[in-house]
């Protein structure tokens, strides 16, 4: 039986969600509504369109994970056509529907209407096992090997084909299968008893095999007797194949001519590894200068070598008067009758090769300069002491501007804000900047600021002490909500098209933890002489159930939660 695709409604799915929103609950199908109108089923339907009758005589059971079998019966004298139907749950909610343009079944006054079919759910969110029915004694489900029920009979051709597990075989179909088997067996009776009778022409008998082996008994005991004249023992074959190749460190073979000459050159009585150690080491030995007592010797060329200090320097010629104590870092001085050329000074306790050179410069204004040099005699910029400007009679050194003008730094506090301040970006070139162009990205504390990129506190309070915009999220639409800093959420909405009975509606947003409850009222006037009851009968985190006394009603709801 081919199952009908059954469209579940949103309200039908919601009816199977348990109150804690953690699983499903069982629901009972109590009635079926039928209509003669062709319609397209949808998830938003609340009732069967143009319903002509509602029957409580319905039975069914789950026959698969997503399929239920239902049987609908009407024994009344009513006359109608059925083009669609829908199942209603015990809470009044429409579970789902099916509809088509063609007539499903015609009901006459004197006929019994019995509709039996399988319904397969499009949405697997509702398990078929959670749907219950009342009386299941006359539901006529499809038969299986474990359950009695309705079964389709197979034709003789279907019985012979044997590829259908849903149809039952009749005696006529079984006879068709037996006849074909009898014909096949009768056709085999005339076959022979030899292999040739079955098309096997190249088989050998045991006698033929024995005869062939006996003919080999008088053969010789060498390979040549069998026609093999180019064979060689495996132990004499080198890595190159049947032609012997020279031995290598990885493969056996014959000795090469070079190896033979090397062996001939070894004197009789020669010993392997006669030297047992070098400098106390064995194996592959690599010596350093420290191993042979030359640890203090370097490879510097004589022209590049310096003298840290001299025990006896002898005559220094006319290089000027230089105090030995001054060279070694002690109190002393060196002088010259004329301005000397460059002088190099080295520390006596340092052998790195760094030096300081004092020299006289004639650029712009005569001055002394100190320059540092590294071990490769390259100019070492960080050791350079530039021209300090000038020294007055008070032995005070002062810098000058780039145009030669004097600059004085006074140790005296001033009030107000200077129009210009010193600054630079590379640590070498300095310029003046106007503070009026400055902006402060961050200030730990500020009495007053016209504008600030970032302020740590405001009147002594940090940012977390103030309400954040995210604490007041809201949607002020017709169906909307308002979040409060305490965590309370207020939601409201207008819901139309309610049917008489229970109606599932959904909140604008889900409550994160709990729906506390709410109130509901009709959104429009209703007749005072009619039952005007309306109530919020259930409230969950994502939805609620409104029970209405009217069909096609419109309700206004306010709910609270957190």
PDB file of C-alpha atoms in Angstrom, residues 155-448:
ATOM      1  CA  UNK A 155      -0.639 -12.286 -10.048  1.00  0.00           C
ATOM      2  CA  UNK A 156       0.893 -15.491 -11.504  1.00  0.00           C
ATOM      3  CA  UNK A 157       3.553 -13.440 -13.313  1.00  0.00           C
ATOM      4  CA  UNK A 158       4.441 -11.622 -10.050  1.00  0.00           C
ATOM      5  CA  UNK A 159       4.648 -14.987  -8.265  1.00  0.00           C
ATOM      6  CA  UNK A 160       7.051 -16.345 -10.923  1.00  0.00           C
ATOM      7  CA  UNK A 161       9.188 -13.179 -10.822  1.00  0.00           C
ATOM      8  CA  UNK A 162       9.611 -13.598  -7.031  1.00  0.00           C
ATOM      9  CA  UNK A 163      10.835 -10.014  -6.365  1.00  0.00           C
ATOM     10  CA  UNK A 164       7.864  -8.663  -4.308  1.00  0.00           C
ATOM     11  CA  UNK A 165       7.768  -9.023  -0.505  1.00  0.00           C
ATOM     12  CA  UNK A 166       4.417  -7.197   0.021  1.00  0.00           C
ATOM     13  CA  UNK A 167       1.958  -9.363  -2.001  1.00  0.00           C
ATOM     14  CA  UNK A 168       0.604 -12.804  -1.083  1.00  0.00           C
ATOM     15  CA  UNK A 169       0.897 -15.807  -3.467  1.00  0.00           C
ATOM     16  CA  UNK A 170      -2.365 -17.572  -4.424  1.00  0.00           C
ATOM     17  CA  UNK A 171      -2.633 -21.258  -5.327  1.00  0.00           C
ATOM     18  CA  UNK A 172      -2.842 -20.223  -8.997  1.00  0.00           C
ATOM     19  CA  UNK A 173       0.412 -18.300  -8.703  1.00  0.00           C
ATOM     20  CA  UNK A 174       2.075 -21.220  -6.898  1.00  0.00           C
ATOM     21  CA  UNK A 175       0.964 -23.566  -9.680  1.00  0.00           C
ATOM     22  CA  UNK A 176       2.589 -21.270 -12.271  1.00  0.00           C
ATOM     23  CA  UNK A 177       5.892 -21.462 -10.370  1.00  0.00           C
ATOM     24  CA  UNK A 178       5.636 -25.285 -10.094  1.00  0.00           C
ATOM     25  CA  UNK A 179       4.979 -25.637 -13.828  1.00  0.00           C
ATOM     26  CA  UNK A 180       8.087 -23.672 -14.753  1.00  0.00           C
ATOM     27  CA  UNK A 181      10.206 -25.779 -12.341  1.00  0.00           C
ATOM     28  CA  UNK A 182       8.825 -29.032 -13.839  1.00  0.00           C
ATOM     29  CA  UNK A 183       9.745 -27.888 -17.333  1.00  0.00           C
ATOM     30  CA  UNK A 184      13.283 -27.033 -16.247  1.00  0.00           C
ATOM     31  CA  UNK A 185      13.785 -30.415 -14.564  1.00  0.00           C
ATOM     32  CA  UNK A 186      12.382 -32.331 -17.557  1.00  0.00           C
ATOM     33  CA  UNK A 187      14.788 -30.509 -19.870  1.00  0.00           C
ATOM     34  CA  UNK A 188      17.794 -31.782 -17.885  1.00  0.00           C
ATOM     35  CA  UNK A 189      16.835 -35.518 -18.152  1.00  0.00           C
ATOM     36  CA  UNK A 190      18.447 -36.130 -21.595  1.00  0.00           C
ATOM     37  CA  UNK A 191      21.922 -34.844 -20.650  1.00  0.00           C
ATOM     38  CA  UNK A 192      24.882 -37.245 -20.714  1.00  0.00           C
ATOM     39  CA  UNK A 193      27.075 -38.527 -17.892  1.00  0.00           C
ATOM     40  CA  UNK A 194      30.435 -37.370 -19.286  1.00  0.00           C
ATOM     41  CA  UNK A 195      32.172 -33.970 -19.104  1.00  0.00           C
ATOM     42  CA  UNK A 196      31.933 -33.688 -22.870  1.00  0.00           C
ATOM     43  CA  UNK A 197      28.152 -33.801 -22.536  1.00  0.00           C
ATOM     44  CA  UNK A 198      28.427 -30.514 -20.652  1.00  0.00           C
ATOM     45  CA  UNK A 199      30.802 -28.912 -23.189  1.00  0.00           C
ATOM     46  CA  UNK A 200      34.108 -29.686 -21.349  1.00  0.00           C
ATOM     47  CA  UNK A 201      36.460 -31.004 -24.066  1.00  0.00           C
ATOM     48  CA  UNK A 202      39.964 -30.336 -22.644  1.00  0.00           C
ATOM     49  CA  UNK A 203      39.897 -32.305 -19.386  1.00  0.00           C
ATOM     50  CA  UNK A 204      42.602 -34.951 -18.622  1.00  0.00           C
ATOM     51  CA  UNK A 205      41.919 -38.314 -17.013  1.00  0.00           C
ATOM     52  CA  UNK A 206      44.103 -39.739 -14.276  1.00  0.00           C
ATOM     53  CA  UNK A 207      45.436 -42.349 -16.719  1.00  0.00           C
ATOM     54  CA  UNK A 208      46.546 -39.675 -19.165  1.00  0.00           C
ATOM     55  CA  UNK A 209      48.391 -37.789 -16.408  1.00  0.00           C
ATOM     56  CA  UNK A 210      50.170 -40.961 -15.168  1.00  0.00           C
ATOM     57  CA  UNK A 211      51.273 -41.805 -18.716  1.00  0.00           C
ATOM     58  CA  UNK A 212      52.756 -38.317 -19.235  1.00  0.00           C
ATOM     59  CA  UNK A 213      54.730 -38.494 -15.959  1.00  0.00           C
ATOM     60  CA  UNK A 214      56.089 -41.961 -16.771  1.00  0.00           C
ATOM     61  CA  UNK A 215      57.577 -40.635 -20.006  1.00  0.00           C
ATOM     62  CA  UNK A 216      59.751 -38.231 -17.986  1.00  0.00           C
ATOM     63  CA  UNK A 217      61.376 -40.966 -15.872  1.00  0.00           C
ATOM     64  CA  UNK A 218      64.326 -41.594 -18.244  1.00  0.00           C
ATOM     65  CA  UNK A 219      65.484 -37.973 -18.343  1.00  0.00           C
ATOM     66  CA  UNK A 220      69.019 -37.069 -17.219  1.00  0.00           C
ATOM     67  CA  UNK A 221      70.022 -35.515 -13.901  1.00  0.00           C
ATOM     68  CA  UNK A 222      71.444 -32.258 -15.338  1.00  0.00           C
ATOM     69  CA  UNK A 223      69.720 -29.073 -16.556  1.00  0.00           C
ATOM     70  CA  UNK A 224      71.184 -29.600 -20.011  1.00  0.00           C
ATOM     71  CA  UNK A 225      69.197 -32.840 -20.245  1.00  0.00           C
ATOM     72  CA  UNK A 226      66.098 -30.613 -20.156  1.00  0.00           C
ATOM     73  CA  UNK A 227      67.450 -28.166 -22.729  1.00  0.00           C
ATOM     74  CA  UNK A 228      68.670 -25.567 -20.195  1.00  0.00           C
ATOM     75  CA  UNK A 229      72.206 -24.606 -21.165  1.00  0.00           C
ATOM     76  CA  UNK A 230      72.639 -21.037 -19.758  1.00  0.00           C
ATOM     77  CA  UNK A 231      71.860 -21.644 -16.064  1.00  0.00           C
ATOM     78  CA  UNK A 232      74.249 -20.779 -13.203  1.00  0.00           C
ATOM     79  CA  UNK A 233      74.062 -21.546  -9.476  1.00  0.00           C
ATOM     80  CA  UNK A 234      72.287 -18.790  -7.551  1.00  0.00           C
ATOM     81  CA  UNK A 235      75.246 -18.365  -5.142  1.00  0.00           C
ATOM     82  CA  UNK A 236      77.533 -17.303  -8.048  1.00  0.00           C
ATOM     83  CA  UNK A 237      75.212 -14.707  -9.564  1.00  0.00           C
ATOM     84  CA  UNK A 238      76.070 -11.107  -8.727  1.00  0.00           C
ATOM     85  CA  UNK A 239      73.742  -8.110  -8.454  1.00  0.00           C
ATOM     86  CA  UNK A 240      74.083  -7.512 -12.214  1.00  0.00           C
ATOM     87  CA  UNK A 241      72.441 -10.833 -13.190  1.00  0.00           C
ATOM     88  CA  UNK A 242      74.041 -13.833 -14.933  1.00  0.00           C
ATOM     89  CA  UNK A 243      77.173 -11.738 -15.751  1.00  0.00           C
ATOM     90  CA  UNK A 244      79.133 -11.343 -12.515  1.00  0.00           C
ATOM     91  CA  UNK A 245      79.372  -7.730 -11.256  1.00  0.00           C
ATOM     92  CA  UNK A 246      81.816  -6.096  -8.861  1.00  0.00           C
ATOM     93  CA  UNK A 247      81.088  -6.264  -5.152  1.00  0.00           C
ATOM     94  CA  UNK A 248      79.813  -3.148  -3.376  1.00  0.00           C
ATOM     95  CA  UNK A 249      79.187  -2.234   0.254  1.00  0.00           C
ATOM     96  CA  UNK A 250      75.520  -3.231  -0.273  1.00  0.00           C
ATOM     97  CA  UNK A 251      75.771  -6.291  -2.615  1.00  0.00           C
ATOM     98  CA  UNK A 252      78.080  -9.310  -2.956  1.00  0.00           C
ATOM     99  CA  UNK A 253      80.130  -9.806  -6.144  1.00  0.00           C
ATOM    100  CA  UNK A 254      83.623 -10.150  -7.564  1.00  0.00           C
ATOM    101  CA  UNK A 255      86.600  -7.948  -6.549  1.00  0.00           C
ATOM    102  CA  UNK A 256      87.279  -5.012  -8.846  1.00  0.00           C
ATOM    103  CA  UNK A 257      90.720  -4.225 -10.310  1.00  0.00           C
ATOM    104  CA  UNK A 258      91.002  -1.098  -8.137  1.00  0.00           C
ATOM    105  CA  UNK A 259      90.302  -3.094  -4.971  1.00  0.00           C
ATOM    106  CA  UNK A 260      92.930  -5.680  -5.981  1.00  0.00           C
ATOM    107  CA  UNK A 261      95.578  -2.942  -6.504  1.00  0.00           C
ATOM    108  CA  UNK A 262      94.728  -1.471  -3.080  1.00  0.00           C
ATOM    109  CA  UNK A 263      95.199  -4.837  -1.366  1.00  0.00           C
ATOM    110  CA  UNK A 264      98.511  -5.364  -3.143  1.00  0.00           C
ATOM    111  CA  UNK A 265      99.746  -2.044  -1.749  1.00  0.00           C
ATOM    112  CA  UNK A 266      99.323  -3.055   1.888  1.00  0.00           C
ATOM    113  CA  UNK A 267     102.604  -4.155   3.427  1.00  0.00           C
ATOM    114  CA  UNK A 268     102.882  -7.496   5.132  1.00  0.00           C
ATOM    115  CA  UNK A 269     102.279  -7.228   8.870  1.00  0.00           C
ATOM    116  CA  UNK A 270     100.365  -3.949   8.654  1.00  0.00           C
ATOM    117  CA  UNK A 271      97.941  -3.394  11.552  1.00  0.00           C
ATOM    118  CA  UNK A 272      94.523  -1.733  11.354  1.00  0.00           C
ATOM    119  CA  UNK A 273      93.878   1.292  13.659  1.00  0.00           C
ATOM    120  CA  UNK A 274      97.458   1.437  14.988  1.00  0.00           C
ATOM    121  CA  UNK A 275      96.799   4.941  16.473  1.00  0.00           C
ATOM    122  CA  UNK A 276      94.476   4.289  19.411  1.00  0.00           C
ATOM    123  CA  UNK A 277      93.694   7.923  20.385  1.00  0.00           C
ATOM    124  CA  UNK A 278      94.426  11.616  19.608  1.00  0.00           C
ATOM    125  CA  UNK A 279      94.603  14.111  22.504  1.00  0.00           C
ATOM    126  CA  UNK A 280      92.841  11.542  24.641  1.00  0.00           C
ATOM    127  CA  UNK A 281      90.025  11.024  22.125  1.00  0.00           C
ATOM    128  CA  UNK A 282      89.089   8.112  19.888  1.00  0.00           C
ATOM    129  CA  UNK A 283      86.952   7.775  16.780  1.00  0.00           C
ATOM    130  CA  UNK A 284      86.529  10.701  14.353  1.00  0.00           C
ATOM    131  CA  UNK A 285      88.549  13.332  16.229  1.00  0.00           C
ATOM    132  CA  UNK A 286      88.286  17.100  15.540  1.00  0.00           C
ATOM    133  CA  UNK A 287      90.919  19.190  17.312  1.00  0.00           C
ATOM    134  CA  UNK A 288      90.540  22.757  18.561  1.00  0.00           C
ATOM    135  CA  UNK A 289      93.339  25.172  19.422  1.00  0.00           C
ATOM    136  CA  UNK A 290      92.696  24.548  23.107  1.00  0.00           C
ATOM    137  CA  UNK A 291      93.527  20.848  22.641  1.00  0.00           C
ATOM    138  CA  UNK A 292      97.116  21.762  21.698  1.00  0.00           C
ATOM    139  CA  UNK A 293      97.686  24.636  24.168  1.00  0.00           C
ATOM    140  CA  UNK A 294      96.891  27.516  21.805  1.00  0.00           C
ATOM    141  CA  UNK A 295      93.659  28.667  23.439  1.00  0.00           C
ATOM    142  CA  UNK A 296      94.921  32.285  23.883  1.00  0.00           C
ATOM    143  CA  UNK A 297      96.087  32.603  20.252  1.00  0.00           C
ATOM    144  CA  UNK A 298      93.806  34.177  17.622  1.00  0.00           C
ATOM    145  CA  UNK A 299      94.094  34.466  13.863  1.00  0.00           C
ATOM    146  CA  UNK A 300      94.104  38.263  13.713  1.00  0.00           C
ATOM    147  CA  UNK A 301      96.580  39.693  11.207  1.00  0.00           C
ATOM    148  CA  UNK A 302      99.512  41.591  12.727  1.00  0.00           C
ATOM    149  CA  UNK A 303      98.339  44.821  11.156  1.00  0.00           C
ATOM    150  CA  UNK A 304      95.014  44.493  12.983  1.00  0.00           C
ATOM    151  CA  UNK A 305      96.397  43.593  16.386  1.00  0.00           C
ATOM    152  CA  UNK A 306      96.337  46.083  19.242  1.00  0.00           C
ATOM    153  CA  UNK A 307      98.344  46.324  22.492  1.00  0.00           C
ATOM    154  CA  UNK A 308      96.125  46.374  25.571  1.00  0.00           C
ATOM    155  CA  UNK A 309      99.005  47.681  27.633  1.00  0.00           C
ATOM    156  CA  UNK A 310     102.828  47.536  27.377  1.00  0.00           C
ATOM    157  CA  UNK A 311     105.185  46.323  30.116  1.00  0.00           C
ATOM    158  CA  UNK A 312     107.966  48.374  28.557  1.00  0.00           C
ATOM    159  CA  UNK A 313     106.937  50.578  25.653  1.00  0.00           C
ATOM    160  CA  UNK A 314     110.404  52.017  25.113  1.00  0.00           C
ATOM    161  CA  UNK A 315     110.579  55.338  23.215  1.00  0.00           C
ATOM    162  CA  UNK A 316     107.330  56.676  21.839  1.00  0.00           C
ATOM    163  CA  UNK A 317     108.981  59.183  19.512  1.00  0.00           C
ATOM    164  CA  UNK A 318     107.221  62.536  19.177  1.00  0.00           C
ATOM    165  CA  UNK A 319     103.656  61.272  19.644  1.00  0.00           C
ATOM    166  CA  UNK A 320     103.121  63.687  22.477  1.00  0.00           C
ATOM    167  CA  UNK A 321     103.053  63.221  26.198  1.00  0.00           C
ATOM    168  CA  UNK A 322     100.680  60.377  27.121  1.00  0.00           C
ATOM    169  CA  UNK A 323     100.411  59.240  30.753  1.00  0.00           C
ATOM    170  CA  UNK A 324     100.440  55.437  31.161  1.00  0.00           C
ATOM    171  CA  UNK A 325      98.049  55.764  34.066  1.00  0.00           C
ATOM    172  CA  UNK A 326      95.630  57.660  31.845  1.00  0.00           C
ATOM    173  CA  UNK A 327      95.641  54.904  29.201  1.00  0.00           C
ATOM    174  CA  UNK A 328      94.840  52.208  31.724  1.00  0.00           C
ATOM    175  CA  UNK A 329      91.797  54.060  33.038  1.00  0.00           C
ATOM    176  CA  UNK A 330      93.426  55.631  36.088  1.00  0.00           C
ATOM    177  CA  UNK A 331      93.824  59.339  36.843  1.00  0.00           C
ATOM    178  CA  UNK A 332      96.054  61.061  34.322  1.00  0.00           C
ATOM    179  CA  UNK A 333      95.994  62.963  31.071  1.00  0.00           C
ATOM    180  CA  UNK A 334      97.559  63.089  27.644  1.00  0.00           C
ATOM    181  CA  UNK A 335      98.621  66.351  25.933  1.00  0.00           C
ATOM    182  CA  UNK A 336     100.329  67.572  22.800  1.00  0.00           C
ATOM    183  CA  UNK A 337     102.098  70.722  21.773  1.00  0.00           C
ATOM    184  CA  UNK A 338      99.995  70.829  18.614  1.00  0.00           C
ATOM    185  CA  UNK A 339      96.557  69.477  17.904  1.00  0.00           C
ATOM    186  CA  UNK A 340      97.188  65.769  17.481  1.00  0.00           C
ATOM    187  CA  UNK A 341      95.890  63.439  14.852  1.00  0.00           C
ATOM    188  CA  UNK A 342      93.504  60.593  15.755  1.00  0.00           C
ATOM    189  CA  UNK A 343      94.273  58.720  18.955  1.00  0.00           C
ATOM    190  CA  UNK A 344      92.939  55.219  19.676  1.00  0.00           C
ATOM    191  CA  UNK A 345      92.315  54.221  23.324  1.00  0.00           C
ATOM    192  CA  UNK A 346      91.715  50.569  24.323  1.00  0.00           C
ATOM    193  CA  UNK A 347      90.616  49.085  27.604  1.00  0.00           C
ATOM    194  CA  UNK A 348      93.304  46.900  29.111  1.00  0.00           C
ATOM    195  CA  UNK A 349      90.743  44.453  30.544  1.00  0.00           C
ATOM    196  CA  UNK A 350      88.862  43.932  27.241  1.00  0.00           C
ATOM    197  CA  UNK A 351      90.020  41.880  24.229  1.00  0.00           C
ATOM    198  CA  UNK A 352      86.906  42.402  22.060  1.00  0.00           C
ATOM    199  CA  UNK A 353      88.696  44.864  19.786  1.00  0.00           C
ATOM    200  CA  UNK A 354      86.415  47.845  20.474  1.00  0.00           C
ATOM    201  CA  UNK A 355      88.172  51.219  20.705  1.00  0.00           C
ATOM    202  CA  UNK A 356      87.502  54.920  21.137  1.00  0.00           C
ATOM    203  CA  UNK A 357      89.211  57.407  18.796  1.00  0.00           C
ATOM    204  CA  UNK A 358      89.652  61.054  19.708  1.00  0.00           C
ATOM    205  CA  UNK A 359      90.179  63.404  16.775  1.00  0.00           C
ATOM    206  CA  UNK A 360      90.179  67.142  15.990  1.00  0.00           C
ATOM    207  CA  UNK A 361      87.622  68.404  13.477  1.00  0.00           C
ATOM    208  CA  UNK A 362      87.668  71.682  11.549  1.00  0.00           C
ATOM    209  CA  UNK A 363      84.047  71.519  10.286  1.00  0.00           C
ATOM    210  CA  UNK A 364      81.924  74.643  10.995  1.00  0.00           C
ATOM    211  CA  UNK A 365      83.624  75.345  14.330  1.00  0.00           C
ATOM    212  CA  UNK A 366      86.802  73.640  15.520  1.00  0.00           C
ATOM    213  CA  UNK A 367      85.976  70.930  18.051  1.00  0.00           C
ATOM    214  CA  UNK A 368      86.975  67.562  19.407  1.00  0.00           C
ATOM    215  CA  UNK A 369      84.938  64.473  18.636  1.00  0.00           C
ATOM    216  CA  UNK A 370      84.920  60.919  19.954  1.00  0.00           C
ATOM    217  CA  UNK A 371      84.119  58.012  17.666  1.00  0.00           C
ATOM    218  CA  UNK A 372      83.782  54.329  18.515  1.00  0.00           C
ATOM    219  CA  UNK A 373      85.029  51.448  16.336  1.00  0.00           C
ATOM    220  CA  UNK A 374      84.243  47.716  16.512  1.00  0.00           C
ATOM    221  CA  UNK A 375      86.626  44.735  16.187  1.00  0.00           C
ATOM    222  CA  UNK A 376      86.519  44.935  12.353  1.00  0.00           C
ATOM    223  CA  UNK A 377      87.560  48.608  12.488  1.00  0.00           C
ATOM    224  CA  UNK A 378      84.090  49.680  11.285  1.00  0.00           C
ATOM    225  CA  UNK A 379      82.598  52.912  12.574  1.00  0.00           C
ATOM    226  CA  UNK A 380      80.346  52.082  15.536  1.00  0.00           C
ATOM    227  CA  UNK A 381      77.592  54.726  15.520  1.00  0.00           C
ATOM    228  CA  UNK A 382      76.252  54.285  19.107  1.00  0.00           C
ATOM    229  CA  UNK A 383      79.743  55.128  20.453  1.00  0.00           C
ATOM    230  CA  UNK A 384      79.890  58.416  18.558  1.00  0.00           C
ATOM    231  CA  UNK A 385      79.855  61.581  20.731  1.00  0.00           C
ATOM    232  CA  UNK A 386      78.849  64.484  18.512  1.00  0.00           C
ATOM    233  CA  UNK A 387      79.901  68.120  18.790  1.00  0.00           C
ATOM    234  CA  UNK A 388      78.309  69.419  22.012  1.00  0.00           C
ATOM    235  CA  UNK A 389      77.793  73.003  20.876  1.00  0.00           C
ATOM    236  CA  UNK A 390      79.968  75.373  22.829  1.00  0.00           C
ATOM    237  CA  UNK A 391      81.355  75.794  26.358  1.00  0.00           C
ATOM    238  CA  UNK A 392      81.189  79.164  28.063  1.00  0.00           C
ATOM    239  CA  UNK A 393      83.436  80.542  30.774  1.00  0.00           C
ATOM    240  CA  UNK A 394      81.396  78.769  33.443  1.00  0.00           C
ATOM    241  CA  UNK A 395      82.422  75.402  31.974  1.00  0.00           C
ATOM    242  CA  UNK A 396      78.833  74.916  30.780  1.00  0.00           C
ATOM    243  CA  UNK A 397      78.131  73.022  27.573  1.00  0.00           C
ATOM    244  CA  UNK A 398      75.036  74.171  25.610  1.00  0.00           C
ATOM    245  CA  UNK A 399      73.436  72.957  22.332  1.00  0.00           C
ATOM    246  CA  UNK A 400      72.876  75.169  19.337  1.00  0.00           C
ATOM    247  CA  UNK A 401      70.130  75.405  16.747  1.00  0.00           C
ATOM    248  CA  UNK A 402      70.646  74.175  13.198  1.00  0.00           C
ATOM    249  CA  UNK A 403      71.330  77.781  12.146  1.00  0.00           C
ATOM    250  CA  UNK A 404      74.037  78.172  14.844  1.00  0.00           C
ATOM    251  CA  UNK A 405      71.914  80.141  17.325  1.00  0.00           C
ATOM    252  CA  UNK A 406      72.180  79.375  21.045  1.00  0.00           C
ATOM    253  CA  UNK A 407      69.504  77.465  22.977  1.00  0.00           C
ATOM    254  CA  UNK A 408      69.180  77.889  26.769  1.00  0.00           C
ATOM    255  CA  UNK A 409      67.398  75.371  29.018  1.00  0.00           C
ATOM    256  CA  UNK A 410      66.302  77.174  32.220  1.00  0.00           C
ATOM    257  CA  UNK A 411      65.396  75.248  35.390  1.00  0.00           C
ATOM    258  CA  UNK A 412      62.426  77.504  36.244  1.00  0.00           C
ATOM    259  CA  UNK A 413      58.740  76.509  36.362  1.00  0.00           C
ATOM    260  CA  UNK A 414      56.357  78.482  34.119  1.00  0.00           C
ATOM    261  CA  UNK A 415      52.558  78.815  34.111  1.00  0.00           C
ATOM    262  CA  UNK A 416      50.268  78.492  31.097  1.00  0.00           C
ATOM    263  CA  UNK A 417      50.715  76.380  27.970  1.00  0.00           C
ATOM    264  CA  UNK A 418      53.687  76.829  25.629  1.00  0.00           C
ATOM    265  CA  UNK A 419      52.863  77.587  21.989  1.00  0.00           C
ATOM    266  CA  UNK A 420      55.591  75.167  20.853  1.00  0.00           C
ATOM    267  CA  UNK A 421      57.145  71.981  22.264  1.00  0.00           C
ATOM    268  CA  UNK A 422      60.134  69.853  21.182  1.00  0.00           C
ATOM    269  CA  UNK A 423      59.563  66.443  19.620  1.00  0.00           C
ATOM    270  CA  UNK A 424      60.601  64.001  16.952  1.00  0.00           C
ATOM    271  CA  UNK A 425      59.856  60.563  15.480  1.00  0.00           C
ATOM    272  CA  UNK A 426      63.282  58.995  14.842  1.00  0.00           C
ATOM    273  CA  UNK A 427      65.328  59.992  17.904  1.00  0.00           C
ATOM    274  CA  UNK A 428      67.761  61.992  15.728  1.00  0.00           C
ATOM    275  CA  UNK A 429      66.003  64.921  14.094  1.00  0.00           C
ATOM    276  CA  UNK A 430      64.091  67.155  16.548  1.00  0.00           C
ATOM    277  CA  UNK A 431      61.388  69.693  15.644  1.00  0.00           C
ATOM    278  CA  UNK A 432      58.902  71.994  17.395  1.00  0.00           C
ATOM    279  CA  UNK A 433      55.158  71.159  17.462  1.00  0.00           C
ATOM    280  CA  UNK A 434      52.070  73.181  18.410  1.00  0.00           C
ATOM    281  CA  UNK A 435      50.102  71.614  21.333  1.00  0.00           C
ATOM    282  CA  UNK A 436      46.874  72.971  19.843  1.00  0.00           C
ATOM    283  CA  UNK A 437      47.096  70.198  17.247  1.00  0.00           C
ATOM    284  CA  UNK A 438      47.385  67.409  19.833  1.00  0.00           C
ATOM    285  CA  UNK A 439      44.624  64.849  20.595  1.00  0.00           C
ATOM    286  CA  UNK A 440      44.640  62.521  23.599  1.00  0.00           C
ATOM    287  CA  UNK A 441      43.655  58.925  22.831  1.00  0.00           C
ATOM    288  CA  UNK A 442      43.572  57.839  26.478  1.00  0.00           C
ATOM    289  CA  UNK A 443      43.672  59.702  29.800  1.00  0.00           C
ATOM    290  CA  UNK A 444      43.731  58.068  33.250  1.00  0.00           C
ATOM    291  CA  UNK A 445      42.070  61.134  34.765  1.00  0.00           C
ATOM    292  CA  UNK A 446      40.945  64.472  33.366  1.00  0.00           C
ATOM    293  CA  UNK A 447      39.297  67.418  35.104  1.00  0.00           C
ATOM    294  CA  UNK A 448      37.674  68.606  31.867  1.00  0.00           C
TER     295      UNK A 448
END
